[in-house]
XYZ file of C-alpha atoms in Angstrom:
615
model
C -59.866 -14.739 -2.227
C -56.952 -14.682 -4.514
C -53.069 -13.918 -3.753
C -50.337 -12.362 -5.695
C -46.903 -14.226 -4.833
C -43.585 -14.745 -5.614
C -42.399 -18.663 -6.080
C -39.256 -19.950 -7.770
C -38.220 -16.529 -8.900
C -41.572 -15.775 -10.516
C -44.549 -13.746 -9.853
C -47.758 -15.607 -9.810
C -51.532 -15.387 -9.193
C -53.497 -18.038 -7.621
C -56.873 -19.170 -5.373
C -56.376 -19.037 -1.670
C -57.883 -22.508 -0.424
C -56.382 -22.616 3.342
C -53.937 -20.655 5.490
C -51.673 -21.690 8.300
C -49.566 -18.966 10.403
C -46.780 -19.737 8.269
C -47.916 -21.097 5.034
C -50.704 -20.617 2.422
C -52.362 -23.387 0.322
C -52.916 -21.883 -3.128
C -54.203 -23.288 -6.171
C -52.829 -21.731 -9.567
C -55.101 -20.839 -12.794
C -53.786 -24.456 -14.064
C -55.338 -26.190 -11.265
C -51.841 -26.988 -10.097
C -51.455 -26.573 -6.088
C -48.763 -25.054 -4.094
C -48.119 -24.790 -0.458
C -46.278 -21.236 -0.263
C -44.509 -19.428 2.589
C -46.836 -16.466 4.269
C -43.636 -14.241 3.291
C -43.722 -14.617 -0.332
C -47.290 -13.538 -0.422
C -47.160 -9.776 -1.553
C -50.917 -8.974 -2.480
C -54.325 -10.227 -1.648
C -57.507 -9.378 -3.335
C -60.926 -10.669 -3.937
C -61.681 -9.613 -7.464
C -61.037 -10.323 -10.306
C -59.770 -13.918 -10.554
C -56.381 -15.080 -10.445
C -56.370 -15.595 -13.944
C -58.195 -12.489 -14.972
C -55.896 -10.168 -12.770
C -52.682 -11.521 -14.121
C -53.954 -11.578 -17.678
C -55.116 -7.913 -17.292
C -51.826 -6.766 -15.348
C -49.716 -8.167 -18.200
C -51.493 -5.980 -20.636
C -50.863 -2.940 -18.671
C -47.520 -3.955 -17.998
C -46.905 -3.913 -21.891
C -47.761 -0.262 -22.008
C -45.591 1.011 -19.394
C -42.518 3.057 -20.338
C -39.633 2.087 -18.012
C -37.827 5.447 -18.638
C -40.714 7.294 -17.505
C -41.686 5.046 -14.701
C -38.205 5.423 -13.139
C -38.129 9.249 -14.066
C -41.512 9.297 -11.923
C -40.626 7.430 -8.794
C -39.284 8.435 -5.563
C -35.642 8.724 -4.500
C -36.069 6.625 -1.586
C -37.400 3.128 -1.084
C -40.943 2.696 -2.125
C -43.417 -0.095 -2.516
C -45.086 -1.507 -5.772
C -48.774 -0.207 -4.525
C -47.580 3.010 -3.733
C -46.122 3.614 -7.206
C -49.290 1.829 -8.853
C -51.112 4.289 -7.085
C -49.228 7.362 -8.363
C -48.417 6.061 -11.617
C -52.125 5.391 -12.784
C -53.765 8.019 -10.387
C -55.594 5.499 -8.440
C -56.770 6.805 -5.180
C -57.213 5.818 -2.690
C -55.537 2.707 -3.965
C -54.599 1.038 -7.314
C -56.763 -1.802 -8.750
C -55.584 -5.305 -8.062
C -54.383 -5.438 -12.193
C -52.659 -1.893 -11.877
C -50.752 -3.054 -9.042
C -49.870 -6.193 -10.175
C -48.483 -4.671 -13.528
C -46.201 -2.382 -11.358
C -44.742 -5.290 -9.535
C -44.202 -7.185 -12.933
C -42.501 -4.116 -14.226
C -40.423 -3.252 -11.258
C -39.426 -7.030 -10.761
C -38.780 -7.581 -14.467
C -36.305 -4.422 -14.694
C -33.480 -4.843 -12.235
C -31.143 -2.394 -14.305
C -33.821 0.130 -13.506
C -34.835 -1.016 -10.031
C -33.394 -2.265 -7.087
C -35.631 -5.205 -4.775
C -34.662 -4.045 -1.240
C -37.299 -6.441 0.623
C -40.899 -8.092 -0.234
C -42.768 -5.673 -2.449
C -40.031 -2.952 -1.524
C -37.619 -1.324 -4.236
C -35.311 1.875 -4.793
C -34.750 3.401 -8.301
C -31.094 2.853 -9.598
C -28.668 5.603 -9.777
C -28.246 7.557 -12.683
C -24.773 6.970 -13.541
C -25.473 3.128 -12.873
C -28.451 2.953 -14.951
C -26.263 4.766 -17.864
C -23.581 1.772 -17.264
C -26.399 -0.890 -17.691
C -28.070 0.560 -20.656
C -24.460 0.824 -22.495
C -24.238 -2.619 -21.396
C -27.341 -3.806 -22.774
C -26.539 -2.145 -26.060
C -22.970 -3.829 -26.233
C -24.912 -7.323 -25.576
C -27.541 -6.620 -28.368
C -24.451 -5.478 -30.652
C -22.587 -8.225 -29.851
C -25.660 -10.786 -29.893
C -26.123 -9.543 -33.559
C -22.493 -9.904 -34.645
C -22.555 -13.441 -33.374
C -25.263 -14.048 -35.092
C -23.771 -13.144 -38.670
C -21.082 -14.851 -37.712
C -23.034 -17.763 -37.186
C -24.977 -18.093 -40.392
C -21.756 -17.288 -42.515
C -20.172 -20.522 -40.524
C -23.120 -22.711 -41.146
C -23.135 -21.716 -44.820
C -19.437 -22.861 -44.693
C -17.889 -19.626 -44.905
C -15.133 -18.051 -42.223
C -15.609 -14.809 -41.110
C -12.553 -12.769 -41.246
C -12.462 -11.911 -37.522
C -12.740 -15.745 -36.629
C -10.134 -16.648 -39.203
C -7.699 -14.304 -37.727
C -8.416 -15.874 -34.347
C -8.300 -19.430 -35.793
C -5.521 -20.393 -33.016
C -7.346 -19.740 -30.234
C -10.646 -21.706 -31.389
C -8.742 -24.862 -32.542
C -5.955 -24.948 -29.944
C -6.508 -22.558 -26.741
C -9.885 -21.840 -26.759
C -11.189 -18.673 -24.685
C -14.725 -19.938 -24.004
C -15.758 -16.372 -23.005
C -14.794 -14.995 -26.406
C -17.781 -13.876 -28.605
C -15.834 -15.896 -31.528
C -15.465 -18.741 -29.446
C -19.591 -18.699 -28.699
C -20.514 -18.065 -32.421
C -18.083 -21.003 -33.638
C -19.041 -23.466 -31.248
C -22.640 -22.799 -31.773
C -22.261 -23.399 -35.534
C -20.229 -26.798 -34.663
C -23.573 -27.937 -32.486
C -25.879 -26.795 -35.216
C -23.916 -28.537 -37.732
C -23.028 -31.420 -35.858
C -19.241 -31.262 -36.889
C -15.800 -31.180 -35.087
C -14.402 -27.594 -34.547
C -11.301 -28.606 -37.239
C -13.580 -30.405 -39.465
C -15.952 -27.358 -39.736
C -12.243 -25.008 -40.263
C -11.236 -27.463 -42.823
C -14.996 -26.981 -44.535
C -14.802 -22.884 -44.255
C -11.263 -23.295 -46.123
C -9.839 -22.012 -42.792
C -6.845 -24.636 -42.759
C -3.993 -23.766 -44.998
C -3.076 -27.631 -45.200
C -3.507 -30.348 -42.782
C 0.141 -30.256 -41.570
C -0.062 -26.365 -40.848
C -2.909 -27.703 -38.696
C -0.698 -30.060 -36.683
C 2.331 -27.960 -36.570
C 0.144 -24.781 -35.516
C -1.683 -26.996 -32.627
C 2.158 -27.494 -31.092
C 3.396 -24.635 -31.461
C 0.240 -22.878 -29.677
C 0.677 -25.474 -27.049
C 4.331 -25.189 -26.825
C 5.422 -21.919 -28.185
C 2.274 -19.430 -27.560
C 4.448 -16.113 -28.386
C 6.025 -17.609 -31.197
C 9.365 -19.105 -32.436
C 10.941 -15.601 -32.970
C 14.069 -15.160 -30.901
C 14.184 -12.141 -28.540
C 16.785 -9.618 -28.679
C 20.207 -10.950 -27.069
C 22.561 -8.273 -27.796
C 25.971 -8.955 -29.265
C 27.956 -12.010 -28.861
C 30.820 -11.337 -26.519
C 34.514 -11.758 -27.671
C 35.819 -14.817 -27.397
C 39.186 -15.616 -25.634
C 42.377 -16.397 -27.622
C 42.490 -20.117 -28.124
C 45.531 -22.310 -29.487
C 45.009 -23.307 -33.104
C 45.466 -27.082 -33.543
C 45.928 -27.296 -37.288
C 44.128 -31.010 -37.072
C 41.999 -31.848 -40.089
C 38.809 -32.922 -38.538
C 35.434 -34.110 -40.258
C 31.779 -34.040 -38.935
C 29.498 -36.844 -39.552
C 25.618 -36.074 -40.240
C 22.630 -36.912 -41.834
C 21.778 -34.398 -45.116
C 19.337 -31.955 -42.943
C 21.515 -31.509 -40.305
C 23.048 -27.537 -40.036
C 24.031 -27.630 -36.263
C 27.362 -29.491 -36.589
C 28.054 -30.463 -32.515
C 30.805 -32.929 -32.964
C 33.800 -33.579 -35.315
C 36.448 -36.691 -35.530
C 40.335 -36.046 -36.152
C 43.162 -38.787 -36.432
C 47.010 -37.815 -36.506
C 49.836 -40.169 -36.748
C 52.497 -39.529 -33.924
C 54.870 -41.714 -35.129
C 56.235 -44.938 -33.368
C 52.859 -46.525 -34.008
C 50.827 -44.017 -31.682
C 47.934 -42.471 -32.970
C 45.754 -39.588 -31.405
C 42.217 -39.595 -31.880
C 40.369 -36.263 -31.559
C 37.104 -35.509 -30.552
C 35.878 -32.328 -31.055
C 32.493 -30.703 -29.659
C 31.341 -27.057 -30.608
C 31.705 -24.785 -27.957
C 29.281 -22.200 -27.404
C 29.592 -22.153 -23.733
C 32.291 -19.560 -24.484
C 29.935 -16.875 -25.099
C 26.688 -17.997 -23.266
C 27.492 -17.270 -19.700
C 24.879 -18.674 -17.171
C 21.915 -16.169 -16.737
C 22.871 -13.819 -19.687
C 20.320 -13.357 -22.084
C 21.052 -15.802 -24.598
C 21.381 -18.402 -22.115
C 17.841 -17.694 -20.938
C 16.526 -17.974 -24.327
C 18.436 -21.633 -24.543
C 16.764 -22.215 -20.756
C 13.214 -21.487 -22.021
C 13.339 -23.716 -25.241
C 15.764 -26.411 -23.801
C 16.452 -28.617 -26.803
C 15.851 -28.196 -30.700
C 12.593 -29.494 -31.857
C 12.978 -32.090 -34.543
C 10.114 -33.106 -37.075
C 10.237 -34.485 -40.599
C 11.077 -31.371 -43.184
C 11.321 -28.818 -40.276
C 12.914 -28.446 -36.956
C 12.737 -25.339 -34.380
C 16.235 -24.618 -33.145
C 17.040 -24.011 -29.479
C 19.397 -21.221 -30.414
C 19.302 -18.703 -32.985
C 20.884 -19.106 -36.560
C 23.626 -16.246 -35.853
C 24.719 -18.166 -32.690
C 24.793 -21.663 -34.496
C 26.612 -20.075 -37.266
C 29.178 -18.652 -34.940
C 29.966 -22.172 -33.449
C 28.754 -24.851 -35.414
C 31.612 -26.997 -37.022
C 31.150 -26.174 -40.557
C 33.238 -27.121 -43.198
C 36.314 -24.448 -44.217
C 36.055 -23.028 -40.746
C 38.456 -22.903 -37.910
C 35.684 -22.887 -34.626
C 36.301 -23.009 -31.177
C 36.121 -26.655 -29.690
C 36.150 -28.685 -26.645
C 38.375 -31.229 -27.406
C 39.084 -34.771 -26.078
C 42.700 -36.252 -27.547
C 43.167 -39.755 -26.845
C 46.743 -41.318 -27.682
C 46.743 -45.054 -28.513
C 49.684 -47.619 -29.333
C 49.855 -49.887 -32.135
C 47.667 -52.343 -30.459
C 45.007 -49.833 -29.628
C 45.726 -49.425 -25.996
C 44.974 -46.264 -24.545
C 48.072 -44.719 -23.724
C 46.991 -40.796 -22.517
C 43.974 -38.742 -22.686
C 43.799 -34.858 -22.188
C 40.758 -32.258 -22.540
C 41.889 -28.810 -24.343
C 40.114 -25.769 -25.482
C 41.179 -24.761 -28.921
C 40.560 -24.158 -32.181
C 40.435 -26.699 -34.784
C 39.908 -26.995 -38.367
C 37.225 -28.509 -40.241
C 37.983 -30.258 -43.391
C 34.626 -31.680 -44.294
C 31.243 -32.173 -43.463
C 30.333 -35.714 -44.362
C 26.863 -37.088 -44.653
C 25.873 -40.381 -43.794
C 24.120 -41.339 -46.945
C 27.110 -40.601 -49.089
C 29.958 -42.514 -46.965
C 29.551 -46.020 -47.800
C 31.759 -48.733 -46.003
C 34.761 -48.520 -47.868
C 36.386 -47.523 -44.338
C 35.371 -51.294 -43.153
C 37.370 -52.890 -45.637
C 41.572 -52.572 -46.278
C 42.891 -49.558 -47.900
C 42.367 -49.465 -51.721
C 43.704 -47.141 -54.371
C 40.011 -45.705 -55.005
C 38.856 -44.965 -51.624
C 36.835 -41.690 -51.210
C 38.478 -38.630 -49.643
C 38.513 -38.979 -45.511
C 38.445 -42.888 -45.529
C 41.889 -43.335 -43.936
C 40.494 -41.187 -41.212
C 37.239 -43.109 -40.833
C 39.183 -46.405 -41.016
C 41.151 -45.590 -38.104
C 38.156 -44.011 -36.483
C 36.360 -47.705 -36.818
C 39.356 -49.290 -35.506
C 38.797 -46.960 -32.310
C 35.381 -47.807 -32.235
C 35.535 -51.687 -32.259
C 38.140 -51.732 -29.581
C 35.746 -49.184 -27.388
C 32.848 -51.471 -28.229
C 34.880 -54.604 -27.040
C 35.853 -52.881 -23.827
C 32.146 -52.208 -23.009
C 31.133 -55.403 -23.451
C 28.038 -54.382 -25.113
C 26.484 -54.849 -28.476
C 23.962 -53.017 -30.441
C 21.409 -55.222 -31.991
C 20.814 -53.999 -35.667
C 17.436 -53.019 -36.641
C 15.346 -50.784 -38.982
C 14.880 -46.970 -38.576
C 13.647 -44.759 -41.245
C 14.631 -41.515 -42.091
C 11.788 -38.893 -43.421
C 12.581 -36.156 -46.098
C 9.896 -33.649 -47.283
C 10.527 -31.692 -50.501
C 8.805 -28.523 -50.130
C 9.427 -27.181 -53.280
C 7.847 -30.477 -55.302
C 4.233 -29.500 -53.885
C 2.629 -26.975 -51.759
C 2.133 -29.391 -49.029
C 5.403 -31.329 -49.520
C 6.251 -34.649 -50.898
C 8.081 -37.216 -48.431
C 10.602 -39.351 -48.741
C 10.513 -42.130 -46.239
C 13.906 -44.369 -46.814
C 14.747 -47.547 -44.612
C 18.243 -47.671 -43.035
C 19.974 -50.215 -40.565
C 20.462 -49.018 -37.692
C 23.654 -50.452 -35.939
C 25.469 -50.502 -39.183
C 29.324 -49.609 -39.245
C 28.955 -45.817 -39.723
C 26.441 -45.711 -36.768
C 28.592 -47.871 -34.267
C 31.383 -45.522 -35.199
C 29.757 -42.573 -34.024
C 28.143 -43.876 -31.400
C 31.393 -45.404 -29.737
C 33.002 -42.225 -30.100
C 30.007 -40.321 -28.339
C 29.703 -42.666 -25.662
C 33.448 -42.703 -25.168
C 33.513 -38.660 -24.726
C 30.503 -38.768 -22.777
C 32.042 -41.395 -20.283
C 35.396 -39.789 -20.103
C 34.068 -36.163 -19.260
C 31.342 -37.611 -16.416
C 34.643 -39.522 -14.867
C 36.608 -36.313 -15.303
C 34.105 -34.175 -13.512
C 33.300 -36.855 -10.992
C 37.000 -36.919 -9.919
C 36.893 -33.304 -9.201
C 33.827 -33.683 -7.055
C 32.030 -31.179 -10.120
C 28.126 -31.995 -10.276
C 26.863 -32.376 -14.074
C 23.919 -33.843 -15.474
C 24.225 -37.606 -16.088
C 22.227 -40.085 -17.800
C 21.466 -43.380 -15.477
C 20.171 -46.621 -16.234
C 19.456 -49.123 -13.569
C 17.101 -52.362 -13.964
C 16.060 -50.892 -17.438
C 14.702 -47.499 -15.805
C 16.500 -44.168 -17.507
C 16.387 -40.836 -15.551
C 18.895 -38.136 -15.218
C 20.929 -36.813 -12.222
C 23.484 -34.639 -11.067
C 25.357 -37.734 -9.584
C 27.126 -40.211 -11.644
C 25.939 -43.608 -11.744
C 25.994 -46.508 -13.944
C 24.235 -46.657 -17.254
C 23.826 -50.699 -17.769
C 22.707 -50.379 -21.138
C 25.762 -48.952 -22.227
C 28.167 -50.325 -19.620
C 29.625 -47.467 -18.641
C 30.131 -45.991 -15.017
C 29.661 -42.677 -16.072
C 27.560 -40.887 -18.837
C 27.492 -37.419 -19.080
C 25.337 -35.609 -22.072
C 27.893 -33.214 -23.497
C 28.525 -33.956 -27.234
C 25.360 -31.551 -28.405
C 25.826 -28.252 -26.812
C 24.302 -26.392 -30.089
C 21.120 -28.731 -29.480
C 20.481 -29.651 -26.097
C 20.473 -27.661 -23.155
C 21.606 -30.358 -20.662
C 24.779 -30.588 -22.862
C 25.304 -26.662 -22.754
C 25.278 -26.790 -19.018
C 27.269 -29.602 -18.974
C 30.002 -28.060 -21.115
C 29.750 -24.609 -19.035
C 31.235 -27.168 -15.729
C 33.977 -28.289 -18.038
C 35.171 -25.255 -19.512
C 35.008 -23.606 -15.774
C 37.508 -26.320 -14.667
C 39.603 -25.587 -17.690
C 39.930 -22.212 -17.286
C 40.513 -22.877 -13.223
C 37.251 -20.654 -12.530
C 34.088 -21.780 -10.185
C 31.610 -23.897 -12.279
C 28.365 -22.063 -12.661
C 26.597 -24.855 -10.436
C 27.507 -26.789 -7.282
C 26.099 -29.961 -5.368
C 22.260 -29.626 -4.275
C 21.866 -26.353 -6.562
C 18.091 -25.916 -6.519
C 18.335 -24.126 -10.156
C 20.485 -27.518 -11.377
C 17.741 -29.902 -10.304
C 14.983 -27.286 -12.062
C 16.757 -27.565 -15.257
C 16.841 -31.247 -15.151
C 13.103 -31.590 -14.353
C 12.226 -29.303 -17.143
C 14.505 -30.840 -19.688
C 13.019 -34.087 -19.099
C 9.441 -32.817 -19.397
C 10.198 -31.146 -22.503
C 12.544 -33.005 -24.327
C 9.526 -35.851 -23.874
C 6.821 -33.510 -25.523
C 9.197 -32.952 -28.058
C 9.550 -36.634 -28.572
C 6.327 -37.000 -28.565
C 5.342 -34.406 -31.326
C 8.212 -35.800 -33.662
C 6.287 -39.193 -33.045
C 3.080 -37.721 -34.222
C 4.568 -35.986 -37.323
C 6.397 -39.115 -38.445
C 2.798 -40.966 -38.264
C 1.174 -38.165 -39.852
C 3.783 -38.200 -42.872
C 3.465 -41.959 -42.916
C -0.380 -41.615 -43.746
C 0.460 -39.078 -46.476
C 2.887 -41.422 -47.828
C 0.090 -43.958 -48.186
C -2.018 -41.428 -50.107
C 1.156 -39.906 -52.166
C 1.995 -43.190 -53.245
C -1.552 -44.559 -53.565
C -1.252 -47.686 -51.470
C -4.395 -49.533 -50.891
C -3.034 -52.645 -49.410
C 0.534 -53.459 -47.545
C 2.733 -56.306 -45.717
C 2.649 -55.894 -41.961
C 4.264 -57.572 -38.840
C 1.977 -58.263 -36.095
C 3.292 -56.840 -32.794
C 0.577 -57.723 -30.319
C -3.074 -58.640 -30.285
C -5.293 -56.227 -32.832
C -2.051 -54.755 -33.487
C 1.011 -54.667 -36.473
C 3.488 -52.290 -37.877
C 3.816 -51.956 -41.619
C 7.000 -53.456 -43.483
C 7.736 -50.380 -45.678
C 6.968 -47.257 -43.485
C 7.098 -47.358 -39.427
C 3.252 -46.825 -39.109
C 1.368 -48.790 -36.262
C -1.970 -49.626 -37.398
C -4.807 -51.242 -35.216
C -6.516 -54.134 -36.825
C -9.775 -55.035 -34.926
C -10.734 -57.961 -37.378
C -7.085 -59.700 -36.368
C -7.842 -63.487 -35.640
C -6.285 -64.155 -32.061
C -4.765 -67.366 -33.818
C -2.072 -64.725 -35.429
C 1.071 -64.766 -33.448
C 3.569 -61.281 -32.864
C 5.992 -61.898 -35.408
C 3.450 -63.060 -38.437
C 3.643 -61.369 -41.443
C 0.411 -60.451 -42.481
C -1.553 -58.529 -45.530
C -3.579 -55.573 -44.812
C -6.172 -53.085 -46.582
C -5.562 -49.481 -45.727
C -8.697 -47.279 -46.081
C -10.346 -43.778 -44.863
C -7.046 -42.219 -44.102
C -7.949 -39.029 -42.208
C -4.848 -36.461 -41.912
C -6.662 -34.305 -39.460
C -7.075 -36.892 -36.937
C -4.091 -38.797 -38.285
C -6.126 -41.978 -38.251
C -6.243 -45.124 -40.752
C -8.810 -47.925 -41.080
C -6.927 -51.238 -41.426
C -8.619 -54.337 -42.476
C -7.021 -58.180 -41.779
C -6.574 -59.755 -45.698
C -4.542 -62.606 -44.552
C -1.304 -64.492 -43.675
C 1.670 -63.811 -45.680
C 3.533 -67.451 -46.184
């Protein structure tokens, strides 16, 4: 006796060896034996043999037209033997191969026939069958299209359809898309990383664009264009103070947030003016323009590029640009001849910007006594320097000089840019002058808000940990009791929020935020997250440009300082490297010579090898 049964999702035939009430022992044509539940058996037959019956059934199945079979079957439920009798005209019953052939056809065509029970089926409704056919045809077309793409990719050609979706393929993959399936199939076949394959196909405009576009895809998925925000509101009439203020920034700065002025008041008294651009006058809390700044939270910096927090038109309206008279939130400090603070006052006003000075052009003439050939504005800088020295002494915190590096990218010199990396002593006189003025403003305005029980966004440092809070607390690293971020409202949303609080108090209005405001707490949390994310990207791009510099300058070996076990930092550029072969006898701080090879700009890696210690 032979049986036809269902097992593990397949229809099989076999020889019946023994039978129990609930199960059968069956031997397959391959001689393998199975224990099968009784309810899995679809048909029993005496001849032909199990193997012959299945072989003949498969031959007959190949000749069955499924469309015709669907047309002739009953509208109600039916069994496969019943349909086999009608289809083959076999009366009173079909042969085992005929019954098996129909069962195989029904079982293998779920689009045409719905399974309703053991050996029972029902034909699919016409509309369902039409939809299934359309789906099958679509899948066939998709499979053919994917195959075309796959073959192009394997031959290192990027199809136009995939080129248009390169951002999705490399940065935010849609694993259900046909393009992604074809792309990953080619990567698997070629054993290539997706980025490497894209580069091999000539789809990456440059290694720099790859890194930049990856950041945009994750951080600005809707692009960097600003949405519409309407016209800027009319500003209130502000008193004009005819000071001759100057700004001090690097050569790439266009958002001039802060300016400084010095004015003699007679009787040995001097007035120091610390002026901050005032976009809060035109950016009401909750307005469309505020929503833009709230979404970005900060300007993004990187060598050779930046993504501003605010639209260019807004920056131009409020930046402290040379030759303009912009609105400002100003802190005036009066000192006597000995540098003792006599009075300080915060005002909203307009000021005259005499010059936008650049860091690399100033020099240190202001640190010395006056001389006939002093550059313009040296006397202003000299007075600010005296002010900064006294403020530093009052804080009791001295900055440890250290080398920092400035990156300049010339995009005109070459399609992918030419980078210049210049060392700069951090903690030099000009840095200290700027830092002390900023610290003084942030400390003074922090105290000013706190005295009036107005919340703000403060930076607090305690036991080495820095955090942001709506309540003031000591910043131990700076040596001040209050440290409000308020000096960069064109570049940081936290500063803009604080400026709104300050301006509201000056205008005798209710400030936008009160203590415990959930929105303010959310702003702090979001700002810290985004600010950290932007800083990490800046660091990644500085590493990239360091590697570009090594290739550009054909540097194959360099001096480095050991920082820790198996790690060092190059002397000439701020590049950290890993040295697997660095002897453990070399202590941190030692100067060594390293070889630099196999620079990979896509993955920002370099292979470094220890050459020896530099005496």
